[in-house]
Tab-separated table of C-alpha atoms and ligand atoms in Angstrom:
chain	number	residue	atom	x	y	z
A	1	UNK	CA	-12.800	-47.939	136.052
A	2	UNK	CA	-9.953	-48.826	133.743
A	3	UNK	CA	-6.837	-48.342	135.908
A	4	UNK	CA	-3.169	-48.547	134.842
A	5	UNK	CA	-0.800	-49.189	137.745
A	6	UNK	CA	2.921	-48.530	137.472
A	7	UNK	CA	5.347	-49.774	140.183
A	8	UNK	CA	4.079	-52.983	141.636
A	9	UNK	CA	6.540	-53.247	144.625
A	10	UNK	CA	5.891	-53.628	148.362
A	11	UNK	CA	3.258	-50.948	148.313
A	12	UNK	CA	2.106	-50.802	144.784
A	13	UNK	CA	1.505	-54.670	144.626
A	14	UNK	CA	-1.103	-54.944	147.333
A	15	UNK	CA	-2.660	-51.502	146.424
A	16	UNK	CA	-3.227	-52.682	142.811
A	17	UNK	CA	-4.560	-56.049	144.169
A	18	UNK	CA	-7.099	-54.303	146.221
A	19	UNK	CA	-8.287	-52.266	143.399
A	20	UNK	CA	-8.683	-55.346	141.161
A	21	UNK	CA	-10.340	-57.189	143.958
A	22	UNK	CA	-12.921	-54.342	144.368
A	23	UNK	CA	-13.897	-54.948	140.773
A	24	UNK	CA	-11.766	-52.355	138.781
A	25	UNK	CA	-9.937	-53.466	135.486
A	26	UNK	CA	-6.242	-52.993	136.547
A	27	UNK	CA	-3.378	-53.305	134.036
A	28	UNK	CA	0.028	-53.098	135.597
A	29	UNK	CA	3.717	-52.615	134.716
A	30	UNK	CA	6.827	-52.994	136.664
A	31	UNK	CA	10.465	-53.196	135.435
A	32	UNK	CA	10.872	-56.172	137.737
A	33	UNK	CA	9.273	-59.406	136.880
A	34	UNK	CA	6.237	-59.366	139.319
A	35	UNK	CA	2.762	-61.053	139.077
A	36	UNK	CA	-0.127	-59.591	141.017
A	37	UNK	CA	-3.262	-61.483	141.444
A	38	UNK	CA	-6.067	-59.977	139.315
A	39	UNK	CA	-3.779	-57.400	137.649
A	40	UNK	CA	-3.240	-57.748	133.891
A	41	UNK	CA	0.492	-57.288	132.882
A	42	UNK	CA	1.474	-54.817	130.209
A	43	UNK	CA	4.718	-54.751	128.368
A	44	UNK	CA	5.591	-51.124	129.088
A	45	UNK	CA	4.413	-48.231	131.118
A	46	UNK	CA	2.903	-46.524	128.234
A	47	UNK	CA	0.943	-49.780	127.249
A	48	UNK	CA	-0.443	-49.896	130.997
A	49	UNK	CA	-1.388	-46.189	130.820
A	50	UNK	CA	-3.040	-46.140	127.281
A	51	UNK	CA	-6.659	-45.257	127.357
A	52	UNK	CA	-7.062	-45.729	131.155
A	53	UNK	CA	-9.436	-43.589	133.172
A	54	UNK	CA	-6.757	-43.335	136.010
A	55	UNK	CA	-3.065	-44.113	135.925
A	56	UNK	CA	-1.389	-44.707	139.363
A	57	UNK	CA	2.346	-44.554	139.941
A	58	UNK	CA	3.986	-46.034	143.006
A	59	UNK	CA	7.667	-45.595	142.478
A	60	UNK	CA	10.947	-45.206	144.433
A	61	UNK	CA	11.885	-41.570	143.749
A	62	UNK	CA	11.305	-38.340	141.862
A	63	UNK	CA	13.860	-39.057	139.040
A	64	UNK	CA	12.138	-42.368	138.111
A	65	UNK	CA	8.728	-40.755	138.492
A	66	UNK	CA	9.833	-37.866	135.989
A	67	UNK	CA	11.089	-40.552	133.573
A	68	UNK	CA	7.998	-42.684	133.684
A	69	UNK	CA	5.811	-39.605	133.463
A	70	UNK	CA	7.501	-38.775	130.179
A	71	UNK	CA	6.405	-42.137	128.775
A	72	UNK	CA	3.076	-42.205	130.208
A	73	UNK	CA	1.518	-38.695	129.666
A	74	UNK	CA	1.428	-38.794	125.807
A	75	UNK	CA	-0.349	-42.230	126.073
A	76	UNK	CA	-3.119	-40.912	128.348
A	77	UNK	CA	-6.436	-39.383	127.000
A	78	UNK	CA	-7.627	-35.954	127.902
A	79	UNK	CA	-9.474	-35.727	131.216
A	80	UNK	CA	-8.022	-38.816	132.663
A	81	UNK	CA	-6.407	-38.759	136.174
A	82	UNK	CA	-2.530	-39.084	136.618
A	83	UNK	CA	-2.376	-40.132	140.281
A	84	UNK	CA	1.112	-40.379	141.793
A	85	UNK	CA	1.297	-42.109	145.256
A	86	UNK	CA	5.037	-42.355	145.498
A	87	UNK	CA	7.031	-40.148	148.110
A	88	UNK	CA	9.089	-37.711	145.983
A	89	UNK	CA	10.438	-34.205	146.302
A	90	UNK	CA	8.169	-31.412	145.945
A	91	UNK	CA	9.784	-30.025	142.883
A	92	UNK	CA	9.391	-33.302	140.969
A	93	UNK	CA	5.734	-33.685	142.031
A	94	UNK	CA	4.978	-30.078	140.776
A	95	UNK	CA	6.930	-30.477	137.539
A	96	UNK	CA	5.218	-33.717	136.615
A	97	UNK	CA	1.767	-32.198	137.588
A	98	UNK	CA	2.521	-29.276	135.394
A	99	UNK	CA	3.360	-31.486	132.360
A	100	UNK	CA	0.263	-33.550	132.984
A	101	UNK	CA	-1.982	-30.498	133.109
A	102	UNK	CA	-0.556	-29.003	129.955
A	103	UNK	CA	-1.490	-32.338	128.232
A	104	UNK	CA	-5.131	-31.925	129.533
A	105	UNK	CA	-4.887	-34.452	132.287
A	106	UNK	CA	-5.947	-34.269	135.850
A	107	UNK	CA	-2.848	-34.642	138.042
A	108	UNK	CA	-2.696	-35.538	141.827
A	109	UNK	CA	0.209	-36.135	144.041
A	110	UNK	CA	-1.044	-38.399	146.897
A	111	UNK	CA	1.776	-39.830	148.991
A	112	UNK	CA	0.605	-42.338	151.696
A	113	UNK	CA	1.342	-43.237	155.421
A	114	UNK	CA	0.468	-46.512	156.825
A	115	UNK	CA	3.169	-48.647	155.268
A	116	UNK	CA	3.045	-52.083	153.767
A	117	UNK	CA	0.376	-53.221	156.388
A	118	UNK	CA	-1.772	-50.370	155.385
A	119	UNK	CA	-1.336	-51.090	151.691
A	120	UNK	CA	-2.253	-54.700	152.266
A	121	UNK	CA	-5.211	-53.933	154.453
A	122	UNK	CA	-6.550	-50.967	152.492
A	123	UNK	CA	-6.098	-48.785	155.423
A	124	UNK	CA	-3.637	-46.093	154.146
A	125	UNK	CA	-3.948	-42.431	154.774
A	126	UNK	CA	-3.637	-40.219	151.469
A	127	UNK	CA	-2.245	-36.721	151.594
A	128	UNK	CA	-3.516	-35.158	148.332
A	129	UNK	CA	-2.312	-32.220	146.183
A	130	UNK	CA	-4.295	-31.203	143.064
A	131	UNK	CA	-7.602	-29.817	141.842
A	132	UNK	CA	-11.011	-30.427	143.426
A	133	UNK	CA	-12.125	-32.156	140.111
A	134	UNK	CA	-9.108	-34.499	140.153
A	135	UNK	CA	-9.729	-35.308	143.873
A	136	UNK	CA	-13.349	-36.003	143.336
A	137	UNK	CA	-12.651	-38.508	140.477
A	138	UNK	CA	-10.031	-40.332	142.460
A	139	UNK	CA	-11.947	-40.325	145.759
A	140	UNK	CA	-13.474	-43.823	145.166
A	141	UNK	CA	-10.186	-45.285	144.692
A	142	UNK	CA	-8.721	-43.758	147.848
A	143	UNK	CA	-11.657	-45.298	149.579
A	144	UNK	CA	-10.642	-48.743	148.473
A	145	UNK	CA	-7.006	-48.431	149.035
A	146	UNK	CA	-7.194	-46.384	152.245
A	147	UNK	CA	-9.334	-45.245	155.142
A	148	UNK	CA	-8.586	-41.552	154.916
A	149	UNK	CA	-7.757	-39.010	152.065
A	150	UNK	CA	-6.952	-35.459	153.047
A	151	UNK	CA	-7.166	-32.867	150.314
A	152	UNK	CA	-4.202	-30.484	151.142
A	153	UNK	CA	-4.500	-27.956	148.359
A	154	UNK	CA	-2.870	-27.618	144.882
A	155	UNK	CA	-0.245	-29.918	143.169
A	156	UNK	CA	2.784	-30.544	145.529
A	157	UNK	CA	0.929	-30.011	148.761
A	158	UNK	CA	0.440	-33.695	149.292
A	159	UNK	CA	4.201	-34.189	149.203
A	160	UNK	CA	4.624	-31.084	151.380
A	161	UNK	CA	2.284	-32.475	154.047
A	162	UNK	CA	3.974	-35.960	153.890
A	163	UNK	CA	7.467	-34.577	154.555
A	164	UNK	CA	6.447	-32.226	157.228
A	165	UNK	CA	4.640	-35.004	159.045
A	166	UNK	CA	7.684	-37.383	158.751
A	167	UNK	CA	10.153	-34.563	159.726
A	168	UNK	CA	8.105	-34.420	163.008
A	169	UNK	CA	7.962	-38.152	163.407
A	170	UNK	CA	11.761	-38.577	162.761
A	171	UNK	CA	12.645	-35.998	165.386
A	172	UNK	CA	10.101	-37.248	168.051
A	173	UNK	CA	11.321	-40.839	167.544
A	174	UNK	CA	14.801	-39.787	168.125
A	175	UNK	CA	14.065	-37.736	171.246
A	176	UNK	CA	11.750	-40.469	172.714
A	177	UNK	CA	14.693	-42.936	172.267
A	178	UNK	CA	17.229	-40.850	173.824
A	179	UNK	CA	14.834	-40.013	176.696
A	180	UNK	CA	14.389	-43.720	177.429
A	181	UNK	CA	18.167	-44.221	177.364
A	182	UNK	CA	18.579	-41.421	179.760
A	183	UNK	CA	15.793	-42.716	182.027
A	184	UNK	CA	17.651	-46.110	182.155
A	185	UNK	CA	20.858	-44.408	183.307
A	186	UNK	CA	18.858	-42.413	185.918
A	187	UNK	CA	17.429	-45.766	187.307
A	188	UNK	CA	13.830	-44.935	186.146
A	189	UNK	CA	11.848	-48.015	185.272
A	190	UNK	CA	10.756	-48.145	181.527
A	191	UNK	CA	7.118	-48.998	182.437
A	192	UNK	CA	6.963	-45.925	184.823
A	193	UNK	CA	8.493	-43.746	182.231
A	194	UNK	CA	5.928	-44.886	179.604
A	195	UNK	CA	3.067	-44.463	182.168
A	196	UNK	CA	4.126	-40.861	182.956
A	197	UNK	CA	5.012	-39.658	179.450
A	198	UNK	CA	2.312	-41.312	177.575
A	199	UNK	CA	-0.231	-39.418	179.679
A	200	UNK	CA	1.807	-36.311	180.172
A	201	UNK	CA	3.014	-33.417	177.853
A	202	UNK	CA	5.808	-35.527	176.339
A	203	UNK	CA	3.364	-37.805	174.685
A	204	UNK	CA	3.489	-38.314	171.002
A	205	UNK	CA	2.771	-41.065	168.417
A	206	UNK	CA	6.284	-42.331	168.852
A	207	UNK	CA	5.651	-42.989	172.511
A	208	UNK	CA	2.028	-43.824	172.601
A	209	UNK	CA	1.405	-45.765	169.517
A	210	UNK	CA	4.817	-47.093	168.440
A	211	UNK	CA	6.757	-47.351	171.721
A	212	UNK	CA	10.448	-48.001	170.912
A	213	UNK	CA	10.908	-49.961	174.217
A	214	UNK	CA	10.198	-53.697	173.890
A	215	UNK	CA	7.447	-55.065	176.158
A	216	UNK	CA	6.168	-51.617	176.801
A	217	UNK	CA	2.925	-50.006	175.482
A	218	UNK	CA	1.058	-51.426	172.493
A	219	UNK	CA	2.596	-54.003	170.097
A	220	UNK	CA	5.174	-52.352	167.852
A	221	UNK	CA	8.437	-53.370	166.023
A	222	UNK	CA	10.473	-53.164	169.236
A	223	UNK	CA	8.551	-56.274	170.254
A	224	UNK	CA	9.633	-58.098	167.020
A	225	UNK	CA	13.459	-57.448	167.176
A	226	UNK	CA	13.027	-54.123	165.413
A	227	UNK	CA	12.156	-55.780	162.205
A	228	UNK	CA	10.317	-52.960	160.102
A	229	UNK	CA	7.631	-51.710	160.347
A	230	UNK	CA	8.988	-48.384	158.993
A	231	UNK	CA	12.527	-48.993	157.904
A	232	UNK	CA	15.178	-46.397	159.050
A	233	UNK	CA	16.260	-46.248	155.454
A	234	UNK	CA	12.828	-44.903	154.330
A	235	UNK	CA	12.819	-42.384	157.285
A	236	UNK	CA	16.221	-41.206	156.055
A	237	UNK	CA	14.783	-40.839	152.573
A	238	UNK	CA	11.885	-38.701	153.881
A	239	UNK	CA	14.119	-36.634	156.106
A	240	UNK	CA	16.368	-35.964	153.163
A	241	UNK	CA	13.379	-34.790	151.128
A	242	UNK	CA	12.301	-32.525	153.892
A	243	UNK	CA	15.725	-30.888	154.123
A	244	UNK	CA	15.806	-30.550	150.251
A	245	UNK	CA	12.378	-28.802	150.420
A	246	UNK	CA	13.574	-26.545	153.297
A	247	UNK	CA	16.586	-25.555	151.242
A	248	UNK	CA	14.517	-24.592	148.238
A	249	UNK	CA	11.923	-22.737	150.399
A	250	UNK	CA	14.621	-21.073	152.535
A	251	UNK	CA	13.062	-22.547	155.858
A	252	UNK	CA	15.214	-22.906	158.888
A	253	UNK	CA	14.644	-26.514	160.116
A	254	UNK	CA	17.575	-27.280	162.697
A	255	UNK	CA	15.606	-30.291	164.370
A	256	UNK	CA	14.830	-31.826	160.935
A	257	UNK	CA	18.412	-31.388	159.914
A	258	UNK	CA	19.696	-32.969	163.102
A	259	UNK	CA	17.316	-35.842	162.702
A	260	UNK	CA	18.391	-36.419	159.084
A	261	UNK	CA	22.153	-36.397	159.982
A	262	UNK	CA	21.555	-38.785	162.908
A	263	UNK	CA	19.539	-41.309	160.670
A	264	UNK	CA	22.164	-40.973	157.927
A	265	UNK	CA	24.905	-42.076	160.342
A	266	UNK	CA	22.697	-44.861	161.810
A	267	UNK	CA	21.763	-46.270	158.270
A	268	UNK	CA	25.057	-45.629	156.451
A	269	UNK	CA	27.735	-46.117	159.083
A	270	UNK	CA	26.263	-48.068	161.889
A	271	UNK	CA	23.842	-51.086	161.916
A	272	UNK	CA	20.512	-49.187	161.066
A	273	UNK	CA	20.054	-50.404	157.481
A	274	UNK	CA	17.183	-52.743	157.228
A	275	UNK	CA	16.032	-52.038	160.903
A	276	UNK	CA	12.902	-50.257	162.018
A	277	UNK	CA	13.381	-46.608	162.668
A	278	UNK	CA	12.722	-47.147	166.305
A	279	UNK	CA	15.912	-49.145	166.647
A	280	UNK	CA	17.413	-45.832	167.679
A	281	UNK	CA	16.626	-46.941	171.246
A	282	UNK	CA	19.171	-49.828	171.237
A	283	UNK	CA	21.654	-47.586	169.585
A	284	UNK	CA	21.434	-44.821	172.368
A	285	UNK	CA	21.448	-47.583	175.117
A	286	UNK	CA	25.049	-48.659	174.075
A	287	UNK	CA	26.286	-45.097	174.091
A	288	UNK	CA	27.681	-42.564	176.354
A	289	UNK	CA	28.367	-38.818	175.765
A	290	UNK	CA	31.864	-39.413	174.283
B	301	LIG	P1	9.512	-50.928	146.276
B	301	LIG	O1	10.975	-50.601	145.888
B	301	LIG	O2	9.147	-52.148	146.803
B	301	LIG	O3	8.625	-50.711	144.819
B	301	LIG	C1	8.923	-49.923	143.803
B	301	LIG	C2	8.679	-50.643	142.544
B	301	LIG	O4	8.902	-49.760	141.403
B	301	LIG	C3	9.543	-51.783	142.298
B	301	LIG	O5	8.851	-52.947	142.156
B	301	LIG	C4	10.534	-51.445	141.027
B	301	LIG	O6	10.787	-52.542	140.316
B	301	LIG	C5	9.459	-50.502	140.288
B	301	LIG	N1	10.040	-49.717	139.342
B	301	LIG	C6	11.337	-49.092	139.545
B	301	LIG	N2	11.522	-48.294	138.435
B	301	LIG	C7	10.442	-48.531	137.661
B	301	LIG	C8	10.045	-48.072	136.269
B	301	LIG	N3	10.945	-47.087	135.563
B	301	LIG	N4	8.898	-48.539	135.728
B	301	LIG	C9	8.067	-49.219	136.316
B	301	LIG	N5	8.458	-49.840	137.540
B	301	LIG	C10	9.601	-49.307	138.267
B	301	LIG	O7	9.110	-49.528	147.119
B	301	LIG	P2	7.757	-49.428	147.894
B	301	LIG	O8	8.245	-49.832	149.364
B	301	LIG	O9	6.624	-50.037	147.214
B	301	LIG	O10	7.646	-47.911	148.033
B	301	LIG	C11	7.102	-47.193	146.810
B	301	LIG	C12	6.973	-45.737	147.179
B	301	LIG	O11	6.095	-45.650	148.363
B	301	LIG	C13	8.210	-45.036	147.659
B	301	LIG	O12	8.206	-43.645	147.055
B	301	LIG	C14	8.325	-45.018	149.146
B	301	LIG	O13	8.979	-43.874	149.686
B	301	LIG	C15	6.785	-44.767	149.278
B	301	LIG	N6	6.331	-45.351	150.699
B	301	LIG	C16	6.765	-46.551	151.157
B	301	LIG	C17	6.355	-47.055	152.345
B	301	LIG	C18	6.777	-48.405	152.965
B	301	LIG	O14	6.549	-48.657	154.078
B	301	LIG	N7	7.347	-49.272	152.072
B	301	LIG	C19	5.528	-46.210	153.230
B	301	LIG	C20	5.021	-45.061	152.640
B	301	LIG	C21	5.513	-44.606	151.483
């Protein structure tokens, strides 16, 4: 396929490289000066998009996506796929999809989980909103860039799935960390705590697959000085998106709200910026109730 790829950062860079390596003709654009192996550079987003079968965007936020979409949509031909893989607010995703549809394009919102490692290894999970026809056209590309693509319904539902998932993740990571810190203070050995919880009703991905305690459970960022991994800053972004969506939809989300406020404090007032989101454990360790 002829693919345009806009946003060649930590995620978009390796995703576009994997598509090129699989034999697709990829033309890329980024406002930063980046060179990706196998990807031809374009001078603008519109140039990267013109005449392609699929245009993929992997951008920082909804405002940038909206601006890029304004340039790109008029350059694309009818029936081509506009595939946004960024994590953005549901409203931006739906508004861009609406504009793309009006122009005769097939829009998809397909945020990912799996992080930079998943982007490099081609093992991402895609949560996809859009029509059946658009999903079917993009499926071979999901198979190259990832290991799983779940079609979640119409436009915006991919973003909805992503922020609901990450709201659960943020809240469970916090409570897993505070439980470890409480267990320490009660004299409970961390290994015993892991052995019990990971096989009892407190188990979760945060405990079992990404244990925040160093030296316990499978390898995780805790074993690497809390180097991300999944940065606390990105968790904060996703929690803010979940609360923005909850506000718009009039949904009561007190745990998500509390998780957002705690990550905001951690990243913006404490030492959480640039650390893995599981570094909440050393944060709680140092604290008492005061
Ligand atoms: P990044 O900052 O490394 O990459 C974004 C790229 O977009 C940058 O290279 C930037 O120069 C480029 N860009 C900005 N404005 C542009 C414009 N107008 N036109 C063209 N290019 C432009 O970010 P990332 O880590 O690659 O994340 C991209 C998206 O993926 C975000 O929405 C993020 O939330 C999501 N995401 C990231 C991770 C992760 O672990 N990094 C995991 C899941 C989802």
